[in-house]
Every structure is written in C-alpha cells, then in structure tokens.
Coordinates of C-alpha atoms and ligand atoms in Angstrom, one line a residue:
M1 CA 6.8 -3.7 -20.4
S2 CA 7.2 -7.2 -18.9
V3 CA 3.9 -7.2 -17.1
N4 CA 1.1 -8.4 -19.4
I5 CA -2.0 -10.5 -19.1
D6 CA -1.2 -13.8 -20.8
K7 CA -3.5 -13.9 -23.8
L8 CA -3.5 -17.7 -23.6
T9 CA -4.6 -17.6 -20.1
L10 CA -7.4 -15.2 -21.0
T11 CA -8.8 -17.5 -23.6
A12 CA -8.6 -20.3 -21.2
A13 CA -10.1 -18.2 -18.3
R14 CA -13.5 -20.0 -18.5
S15 CA -12.0 -23.3 -17.7
P16 CA -11.3 -23.8 -14.0
S17 CA -7.8 -24.0 -12.7
A18 CA -6.0 -25.5 -9.8
L19 CA -2.9 -24.5 -8.0
V20 CA -1.0 -27.5 -6.7
N21 CA 2.4 -28.6 -5.3
C22 CA 2.8 -25.8 -2.9
A23 CA 5.3 -26.7 -0.1
Q24 CA 3.5 -24.2 2.1
L25 CA 0.2 -22.6 1.2
L26 CA -0.1 -19.6 3.5
T27 CA -4.0 -19.2 3.6
L28 CA -4.2 -16.6 6.3
A29 CA -7.7 -17.9 6.8
G30 CA -9.2 -16.9 10.1
P31 CA -11.8 -14.6 11.6
N32 CA -13.4 -11.9 9.4
R33 CA -11.5 -9.0 10.9
P34 CA -8.0 -7.8 11.0
R35 CA -5.5 -9.9 13.2
T36 CA -4.1 -8.7 16.5
R37 CA -1.5 -9.9 19.1
G38 CA -0.7 -13.7 18.7
E39 CA -3.1 -14.0 15.8
M40 CA -0.6 -12.1 13.7
R41 CA 1.7 -15.2 13.8
E42 CA -1.0 -17.5 12.7
L43 CA -0.8 -17.9 9.1
A44 CA -3.0 -20.8 8.7
I45 CA -0.4 -22.8 6.6
I46 CA -1.4 -25.9 4.7
P47 CA 1.6 -28.1 3.9
D48 CA 1.4 -29.5 0.4
G49 CA -1.7 -27.3 0.0
A50 CA -3.7 -26.6 -3.2
M51 CA -6.5 -24.3 -4.4
F52 CA -9.3 -24.7 -6.8
I53 CA -10.0 -21.6 -8.8
R54 CA -13.0 -20.7 -11.1
G55 CA -12.6 -17.6 -13.2
S56 CA -11.3 -14.8 -11.0
K57 CA -12.3 -16.4 -7.6
I58 CA -11.1 -19.0 -5.2
E59 CA -13.7 -21.9 -4.9
A60 CA -11.9 -24.3 -2.5
V61 CA -8.7 -24.4 -0.5
G62 CA -7.2 -27.5 1.2
S63 CA -4.8 -30.3 1.0
R64 CA -3.7 -31.5 -2.4
S65 CA -5.6 -34.8 -2.1
H66 CA -8.7 -33.0 -1.0
I67 CA -8.6 -30.4 -3.8
E68 CA -7.6 -33.0 -6.6
A69 CA -10.7 -35.0 -5.7
L70 CA -12.8 -32.0 -6.7
L71 CA -11.3 -31.1 -10.1
P72 CA -13.3 -31.4 -13.3
D73 CA -11.4 -32.9 -16.4
D74 CA -10.8 -29.6 -18.1
T75 CA -9.0 -28.1 -15.1
R76 CA -5.8 -26.2 -16.0
I77 CA -3.0 -27.2 -13.5
I78 CA -0.8 -24.4 -12.1
D79 CA 2.3 -26.2 -10.6
A80 CA 3.9 -24.2 -7.9
G81 CA 7.0 -26.5 -8.1
G82 CA 7.2 -27.2 -4.4
R83 CA 7.4 -23.5 -3.5
V84 CA 5.7 -21.2 -1.0
V85 CA 2.5 -19.5 -2.0
T86 CA 1.1 -16.5 -0.3
P87 CA -1.8 -14.2 -1.0
G88 CA -0.8 -11.1 -3.3
F89 CA 0.6 -8.4 -1.1
V90 CA -1.7 -5.5 -0.3
D91 CA 0.3 -2.2 -0.1
A92 CA -1.9 0.0 1.8
H93 CA 0.1 3.3 1.4
T94 CA 1.6 4.4 -1.9
H95 CA 2.0 7.7 -3.9
L96 CA 1.7 5.9 -7.2
V97 CA 1.4 8.9 -9.6
F98 CA 4.2 11.5 -10.0
A99 CA 6.3 12.8 -12.8
G100 CA 10.1 12.7 -12.8
N101 CA 12.2 11.5 -9.9
R102 CA 14.4 13.0 -7.1
A103 CA 17.6 11.1 -7.6
D104 CA 19.3 14.6 -7.3
E105 CA 17.9 15.0 -3.7
F106 CA 18.9 11.3 -3.0
E107 CA 22.5 12.4 -3.9
M108 CA 22.3 15.5 -1.6
R109 CA 21.0 13.4 1.3
C110 CA 24.0 11.0 0.8
S111 CA 26.2 13.9 1.4
G112 CA 24.5 14.7 4.6
I113 CA 21.7 17.3 3.9
T114 CA 18.6 16.1 5.5
Y115 CA 15.1 15.4 3.9
Q116 CA 13.6 18.3 5.9
E117 CA 16.4 20.8 4.9
I118 CA 15.9 19.9 1.2
A119 CA 12.1 20.5 1.6
K120 CA 12.7 23.9 3.3
Q121 CA 14.9 25.0 0.3
G122 CA 12.0 24.5 -2.1
G123 CA 12.8 20.9 -3.0
G124 CA 11.0 17.8 -1.7
I125 CA 7.3 17.4 -2.4
R126 CA 7.1 20.9 -3.9
S127 CA 9.7 20.0 -6.6
T128 CA 7.7 16.9 -7.6
V129 CA 4.5 19.1 -7.7
R130 CA 6.2 21.4 -10.2
R131 CA 7.0 18.4 -12.5
T132 CA 3.6 16.7 -12.0
R133 CA 1.6 19.8 -12.7
A134 CA 3.5 20.2 -16.0
A135 CA 2.9 16.6 -17.1
T136 CA 0.1 15.6 -19.4
E137 CA -2.5 13.0 -18.1
D138 CA -1.1 10.6 -20.9
D139 CA 2.4 11.0 -19.6
L140 CA 1.4 10.5 -16.1
L141 CA -0.5 7.5 -17.0
S142 CA 2.4 5.8 -18.8
T143 CA 4.7 6.5 -15.8
A144 CA 2.0 5.0 -13.3
Q145 CA 1.7 2.0 -15.6
K146 CA 5.5 1.5 -15.2
H147 CA 5.2 1.9 -11.5
A148 CA 2.4 -0.7 -11.6
S149 CA 4.7 -3.2 -13.2
W150 CA 7.2 -2.7 -10.4
F151 CA 4.5 -3.4 -7.8
L152 CA 3.3 -6.6 -9.6
R153 CA 6.9 -7.9 -10.0
G154 CA 7.3 -7.7 -6.3
G155 CA 4.1 -9.8 -5.7
T156 CA 1.9 -6.8 -5.0
T157 CA -1.6 -7.2 -6.4
T158 CA -3.5 -4.5 -4.6
I159 CA -2.4 -0.9 -3.7
E160 CA -3.8 2.2 -2.2
A161 CA -2.8 5.1 -4.4
K162 CA -2.8 8.8 -3.1
S163 CA -2.9 12.0 -5.0
G164 CA -1.0 14.8 -3.5
Y165 CA 1.5 16.0 -6.1
G166 CA -0.9 18.3 -7.9
L167 CA -2.1 20.7 -5.0
S168 CA -4.6 22.5 -7.4
V169 CA -8.1 21.6 -8.3
E170 CA -7.2 20.6 -11.8
A171 CA -3.9 18.8 -11.0
E172 CA -5.3 16.8 -8.2
M173 CA -8.3 15.6 -10.3
K174 CA -5.8 14.7 -13.1
I175 CA -3.9 12.5 -10.7
L176 CA -6.9 10.7 -9.4
R177 CA -8.2 10.0 -12.9
V178 CA -4.7 8.5 -13.6
V179 CA -5.1 6.3 -10.5
R180 CA -8.5 5.2 -11.9
Q181 CA -7.1 4.4 -15.4
T182 CA -4.1 2.6 -14.1
G183 CA -6.5 0.3 -12.2
Q184 CA -8.6 -0.1 -15.3
T185 CA -5.6 -0.9 -17.6
E186 CA -3.3 -2.9 -15.4
P187 CA -3.8 -6.1 -13.5
L188 CA -3.2 -4.2 -10.2
R189 CA -6.3 -3.2 -8.0
C190 CA -6.0 0.4 -7.1
V191 CA -7.7 2.0 -4.1
P192 CA -7.7 5.8 -4.6
T193 CA -7.1 8.2 -1.7
F194 CA -7.4 12.0 -2.1
L195 CA -4.3 13.8 -0.5
G196 CA -4.9 17.4 -1.5
A197 CA -3.4 18.3 1.8
H198 CA 0.1 16.8 1.2
E199 CA 1.9 20.1 1.2
V200 CA 1.1 23.9 1.0
P201 CA 1.7 24.8 -2.6
E202 CA 4.1 27.6 -3.6
E203 CA 1.3 30.0 -4.6
F204 CA -0.2 29.6 -1.1
L205 CA 2.9 30.1 1.0
G206 CA 2.1 31.9 4.2
R207 CA -1.6 31.3 3.5
T208 CA -2.2 27.9 4.7
G209 CA -5.8 28.7 5.9
A210 CA -6.8 29.8 2.4
Y211 CA -5.4 26.6 0.9
V212 CA -7.4 24.5 3.5
D213 CA -10.4 26.4 2.4
L214 CA -9.7 25.5 -1.3
V215 CA -9.3 21.9 -0.3
I216 CA -12.6 21.8 1.5
E217 CA -14.6 23.9 -0.6
E218 CA -13.6 23.0 -4.1
M219 CA -11.4 19.9 -4.2
L220 CA -13.2 17.6 -1.8
P221 CA -16.8 18.2 -3.3
L222 CA -15.4 17.4 -6.8
V223 CA -13.7 14.3 -5.6
A224 CA -17.0 13.1 -4.0
V225 CA -19.2 14.1 -7.0
E226 CA -17.0 12.3 -9.5
K227 CA -16.3 9.4 -7.1
L228 CA -12.6 9.7 -7.6
A229 CA -11.5 8.6 -4.1
S230 CA -12.5 6.2 -1.3
F231 CA -10.5 7.8 1.3
C232 CA -9.1 11.2 2.3
D233 CA -5.6 11.7 3.8
V234 CA -3.7 14.7 5.4
F235 CA 0.0 15.2 6.1
C236 CA -0.4 16.3 9.7
E237 CA 2.8 17.9 11.1
P238 CA 2.9 21.3 12.9
H239 CA 4.8 23.0 10.0
I240 CA 2.6 21.6 7.3
F241 CA -1.0 21.0 8.3
D242 CA -1.4 21.2 12.0
Q243 CA -4.0 19.3 14.1
Q244 CA -6.6 21.9 13.7
A245 CA -6.3 22.2 9.9
A246 CA -6.1 18.5 9.5
R247 CA -9.2 18.0 11.6
R248 CA -11.2 20.6 9.5
I249 CA -10.2 18.7 6.3
L250 CA -10.9 15.3 7.6
Q251 CA -14.3 16.2 9.0
A252 CA -15.3 17.7 5.7
A253 CA -14.2 14.5 4.0
R254 CA -16.3 12.4 6.4
R255 CA -19.3 14.4 5.8
L256 CA -18.9 13.5 2.1
G257 CA -18.6 9.8 2.8
L258 CA -14.9 9.3 2.5
G259 CA -12.9 7.1 4.9
L260 CA -10.1 8.8 6.8
R261 CA -6.3 8.1 6.8
I262 CA -3.7 10.4 8.3
H263 CA 0.2 10.9 7.8
A264 CA 0.8 11.2 11.6
D265 CA 3.7 11.8 13.8
Q266 CA 6.4 11.2 11.1
F267 CA 8.8 13.8 12.4
S268 CA 7.4 14.6 15.7
C269 CA 4.8 13.4 18.2
S270 CA 2.5 16.1 17.4
G271 CA -1.0 14.9 18.0
G272 CA -1.5 13.2 14.5
A273 CA -2.3 9.8 16.1
M274 CA -4.4 11.4 18.8
L275 CA -6.4 13.0 16.0
A276 CA -6.8 9.8 14.2
A277 CA -8.1 8.2 17.3
D278 CA -10.5 11.1 18.1
L279 CA -11.9 11.0 14.6
G280 CA -12.1 7.3 14.4
A281 CA -9.9 7.3 11.3
V282 CA -9.4 4.0 9.5
T283 CA -5.6 4.2 9.6
A284 CA -2.9 6.4 11.1
D285 CA 0.3 6.0 8.9
H286 CA 3.9 6.5 9.7
L287 CA 3.9 6.9 13.5
E288 CA 7.7 7.0 13.9
H289 CA 7.4 9.4 16.9
T290 CA 4.2 8.2 18.4
D291 CA 4.2 7.9 22.1
A292 CA 2.7 5.3 24.6
A293 CA -0.4 7.5 25.2
S294 CA -1.2 7.8 21.6
I295 CA -0.8 4.1 21.0
A296 CA -3.3 3.6 23.8
A297 CA -5.7 5.9 22.2
L298 CA -5.3 4.2 18.8
A299 CA -6.1 0.8 20.4
A300 CA -9.1 2.3 22.1
A301 CA -10.5 3.5 18.8
S302 CA -9.4 0.5 16.8
V303 CA -7.4 2.6 14.3
Q304 CA -5.0 0.5 12.3
P305 CA -1.4 1.7 12.2
V306 CA 0.2 1.7 8.8
L307 CA 4.0 1.4 9.4
L308 CA 6.4 2.5 6.5
P309 CA 10.0 1.3 7.5
G310 CA 11.1 1.9 3.8
S311 CA 10.7 5.6 4.3
V312 CA 12.7 5.6 7.6
Y313 CA 15.4 3.7 5.9
S314 CA 15.5 5.9 2.7
I315 CA 15.7 9.2 4.5
G316 CA 18.7 7.8 6.5
S317 CA 16.8 7.8 9.8
R318 CA 17.1 5.2 12.5
H319 CA 13.9 6.2 14.1
Y320 CA 11.7 3.4 13.2
P321 CA 8.1 3.2 14.7
P322 CA 7.6 1.1 17.8
A323 CA 5.9 -1.9 16.2
R324 CA 6.3 -4.1 19.1
A325 CA 4.7 -1.8 21.5
M326 CA 1.8 -1.6 19.0
I327 CA 1.4 -5.2 18.6
D328 CA 1.4 -5.6 22.5
A329 CA -1.3 -3.0 22.8
G330 CA -3.5 -5.0 20.5
L331 CA -3.3 -2.9 17.3
A332 CA -3.8 -4.5 13.9
V333 CA -0.5 -3.5 12.4
V334 CA -0.2 -3.0 8.6
L335 CA 3.0 -2.7 6.6
A336 CA 3.3 -0.7 3.4
T337 CA 6.0 0.8 1.1
D338 CA 5.0 4.5 1.1
F339 CA 6.3 4.4 -2.6
N340 CA 7.2 7.9 -3.6
P341 CA 9.9 9.8 -5.3
G342 CA 11.3 11.4 -2.1
S343 CA 11.2 9.5 1.2
S344 CA 10.7 6.0 -0.1
P345 CA 11.5 5.1 -3.7
I346 CA 10.7 1.4 -2.8
A347 CA 8.0 -0.5 -4.5
S348 CA 8.9 -3.9 -3.1
M349 CA 6.9 -5.4 -0.2
P350 CA 9.6 -8.1 0.5
V351 CA 12.1 -5.3 1.1
V352 CA 9.6 -3.7 3.5
L353 CA 9.1 -7.1 5.3
S354 CA 12.8 -7.5 5.7
L355 CA 13.2 -4.0 7.3
A356 CA 10.3 -4.7 9.6
C357 CA 12.0 -7.9 10.8
T358 CA 15.5 -6.5 11.3
Q359 CA 14.8 -2.9 12.3
M360 CA 11.4 -3.2 14.1
K361 CA 11.7 -6.8 15.5
M362 CA 8.6 -8.1 13.9
T363 CA 8.6 -11.8 13.3
P364 CA 8.5 -13.0 9.6
A365 CA 4.9 -14.4 10.3
E366 CA 3.7 -11.1 11.7
T367 CA 5.1 -9.2 8.6
I368 CA 3.2 -11.5 6.4
T369 CA -0.1 -10.9 8.2
A370 CA 0.6 -7.1 8.2
A371 CA 1.2 -7.1 4.5
T372 CA -1.8 -9.2 3.5
I373 CA -5.1 -9.7 5.5
N374 CA -4.5 -6.7 7.9
A375 CA -3.7 -4.5 4.9
A376 CA -6.7 -5.7 3.2
Y377 CA -9.1 -4.7 6.1
S378 CA -7.4 -1.3 6.2
L379 CA -8.7 -0.7 2.7
S380 CA -12.2 -2.1 3.4
L381 CA -11.2 -5.1 1.2
G382 CA -11.0 -7.8 3.9
R383 CA -13.8 -9.8 2.3
E384 CA -12.2 -9.7 -1.0
V385 CA -8.4 -10.1 -0.8
G386 CA -5.6 -10.8 1.7
S387 CA -6.3 -14.4 2.4
F388 CA -7.2 -17.7 0.6
E389 CA -10.8 -18.4 1.4
T390 CA -13.8 -19.3 -0.7
D391 CA -15.2 -16.5 -2.9
K392 CA -12.1 -14.3 -2.5
S393 CA -10.2 -13.0 -5.5
A394 CA -7.5 -15.6 -6.7
D395 CA -4.6 -13.2 -6.2
F396 CA -1.5 -15.1 -5.3
V397 CA 2.3 -15.2 -5.4
I398 CA 4.5 -18.2 -6.1
H399 CA 7.6 -17.2 -4.1
E400 CA 11.1 -18.5 -5.0
A401 CA 11.4 -20.0 -1.6
N402 CA 10.5 -23.4 0.3
D403 CA 9.9 -21.7 3.7
F404 CA 8.0 -18.5 4.0
R405 CA 10.7 -17.1 6.3
E406 CA 13.0 -16.8 3.3
I407 CA 10.9 -14.1 1.9
P408 CA 12.2 -11.4 4.4
Y409 CA 15.4 -13.3 4.9
F410 CA 16.9 -13.3 1.3
L411 CA 16.9 -9.5 1.0
G412 CA 17.2 -8.2 -2.5
T413 CA 18.1 -11.5 -4.1
Q414 CA 14.8 -13.0 -5.1
R415 CA 11.7 -11.9 -7.0
P416 CA 8.5 -14.0 -7.1
A417 CA 8.5 -16.9 -9.6
M418 CA 4.9 -16.2 -10.7
V419 CA 2.3 -13.7 -9.8
F420 CA -1.4 -14.2 -10.4
A421 CA -4.1 -11.6 -10.1
Q422 CA -7.8 -12.5 -10.3
G423 CA -6.8 -16.1 -11.5
E424 CA -4.6 -14.8 -14.3
R425 CA -0.8 -14.8 -14.6
V426 CA 0.5 -11.3 -14.7
V427 CA 4.2 -11.5 -14.3
F428 CA 6.6 -13.6 -16.4
Ligands
NIG1 O1 4.7 9.7 3.3 N1 5.2 12.8 4.4 C1 4.8 13.1 3.5 N2 4.6 12.4 2.3 C2 5.5 11.4 1.9 C3 6.8 11.9 1.1 C4 6.6 12.5 -0.1 C5 7.8 13.0 -0.8 O2 8.9 13.1 -0.2 O3 7.7 13.2 -2.0 C6 5.7 10.4 2.9 O4 6.8 10.1 3.4
FE2 FE1 3.2 8.7 2.4

C-alpha cells in the first residue's frame, strides 16, 4: 500500500516543524461556527503563508516572516514549493466498509437500466449486504484500509463512516468495529455512524415494522453500550423507511445520546428534510428533490445540508440538489463523496468540488468551505479540524496548484503533492 506513516517523520515527531513557501495558505480561520452565505467565500488566505507545528497540533499561523521569527533551531522545514495549501478535506458522508463491488450493476446502468430498477430486482444495497455478511472482519478491515488509502491520496484526512451493509445485529456491529479499527490503524480520522436502517433486509421483506423494532430494540442499545457510533442515520424514502419509521428510529437514537443524520429526499420530496428539521438533526443528506418549504425549515432549525453530487453523477441523473437556493437561505452547506459501491464509487473530494462548481454553480471558494470547516462542524469536530488555527490538528494538503481555483478546475489530472495528518506525512 502506498500510504504509510513515514518512520523518519515519526522519530522526528518531537522536534517542531514549520510549513513554509505556500503561494496561498487557505486558513479558513473565522468564527467558531459553520459558515453561511457570503462567509462561505471567505477563505482567509495568507499569501506566502506559513505554519508552525508542534507534534500533532498547529501552534501558529501567519506570514512567512512572522512564523520564521518564532522557529527554534531544531525546526524541521516542510517546503510547500510555492504551492497552494488547504486544510485536509473532511468527507462528512461515506459508506467506508463493504465487501466486493458492483461493477456489474455499473455496466447495467450504462445500458439504460436505472439504479432503482436494479434495486427492485434484488441488486443494489441488498447485493452488497449479501457479500458483506459473508466477509470476515479481517477481510473487511483490509478492504477498508485500502479505501482509507484512496481517501488520503485525494487529500481527505477525516471521514464520517456509516455502517449499513450488514442489516443484522451481528453484521452491523462487525462493520462498526471495522470502522473503529480503520481509524486506529490508518492515519485517517474516522467518525462512525450507525445506519442499520439503510435497507430492509431480505429476511424481513414485507415486515418493515419488525425490522424497525430490531433496529430500535437490539441494534441501537448495543451500539450505545459499546460506544460504536457517534451518530445514527436512516435512509428515509417512502418505499424504504417512511417518515414515521425514520422518526421512531431517530428518536430512539437520540434517547441513547447519538447525533442524528438522515438520507433525505434523494429520489422524491417525501418529508425527509422536514423530519430532519422537526427533530433538529445535525445534518440532512442528499436533498436532490428538496423543495423551497423544506429548505426554509432546514434553515429555521439550523440543520446542515450535506450535498452529494458524486452520487447524482454516478447514477446518471441530472437532478442535482439546489445548492444556490440553500446558500441563499443561509444554510451552512457541506459537500461529501457518499463513497459507496453503488450510487457513488468516488473517494475523491476534488472530483466532488468540481461537480459542485459545474453542476450546482457553487463557486470554487464555497466548495472549499463546504469541504473543510463546514464539514468539520457537521461532525462536531469544528474545534479540532477544518481550518488552520492554533491548537487544531495539523492536517493539511499541499496541492499541485498555485491558485486554489485550480483544485476543482483541473478535473481528474492532479492529485495532491503531499498530505499530512496530525503533523505527519501520510501520502508519498
Ligand atoms: O447514499 N441511498 C442510500 N444509500 C446510498 C447508496 C448505497 C448503495 O447503492 O449501495 C446513498 O446513495
Ligand atoms: Fe449515503
């Protein structure tokens, strides 16, 4: 695997380091809250910026001359080579852990069969569930570690990772343990989300209510006791888990202390976003079909929308979520990959940023805010990652670019020159 913690860097970890020679240091410094409206375009860029790093944390951020004056003699210099440096991307919606892939269904979609038709024929999420149930925990871990290396290579240093391809008590816990182990073994911060209500499993077909009972009575209490997740998510669509079922599950999760996220209005405007607003969820994700009234409700409840243009693109739809209307309504928009084997086999945040610019008419600056500081707040990590400020984690990406707008502009050609997580270089 090409992603490794540099042993030399590790031994030198106690000596301080300084990042210098950044054409643009995008600090994203600002108020201690997610950014809205015009703030999303304010990246707090320092030209010829620099950073002083001690261990895993940022100690000071400023102009090169200001930072150089602070440096002790034994400082290790990281030369950005006149490139652009951003905080590590925070990908706030991924399905990290699954077995196999669905390249066969991808080929079917290319010949005109839709994502939903494939799901109705027993493919889709259920086909990945069959394979994930059959996989050992060790096999799932090595696949998840491979996926982690893909995220890191794209400049992502924090992800949210959902379960949801187990759909049984045992298999859901197996997946959440793999999320935890991935975060412990790889230099990728992983925030776990329980998504037991991702689909109704085969053995419960026609008995959705009984499956919802299993999620509430057996899975959620175990998740809480073993502290396997920080958030609970539900796939809320009329033909999967309707508003009423989603509400029951999310209310039970809240009683156990979990934060709430919802897959909402992906295929129809069916009350998912309204439910998120009503429950005061942290995020409502997808929102491809969300209407103006739901946007107003999300704004009133300060729910963060997590937009996933990679999944719209990959299923061959043109129905992107109304990002501009959301920004105009004051919503603190987040962008994420939705990395999964079906609707979004995309682990690259730069690709998502590019789609957000061209298809949703977000500006390059807005996409960077949505993929860093706003995403960090949506995971309750706004004080730890997502911007360059004193005491935050030294997670940063040296991009192969001299101007930050090149990040979404040169689609598919570049990968970051260097990626650092907690002060250590993780991609070579
Ligand atoms: O976010 N919509 C539900 N879940 C995923 C797709 C999962 C799959 O196709 O395997 C999503 O798009
Ligand atoms: Fe998803």
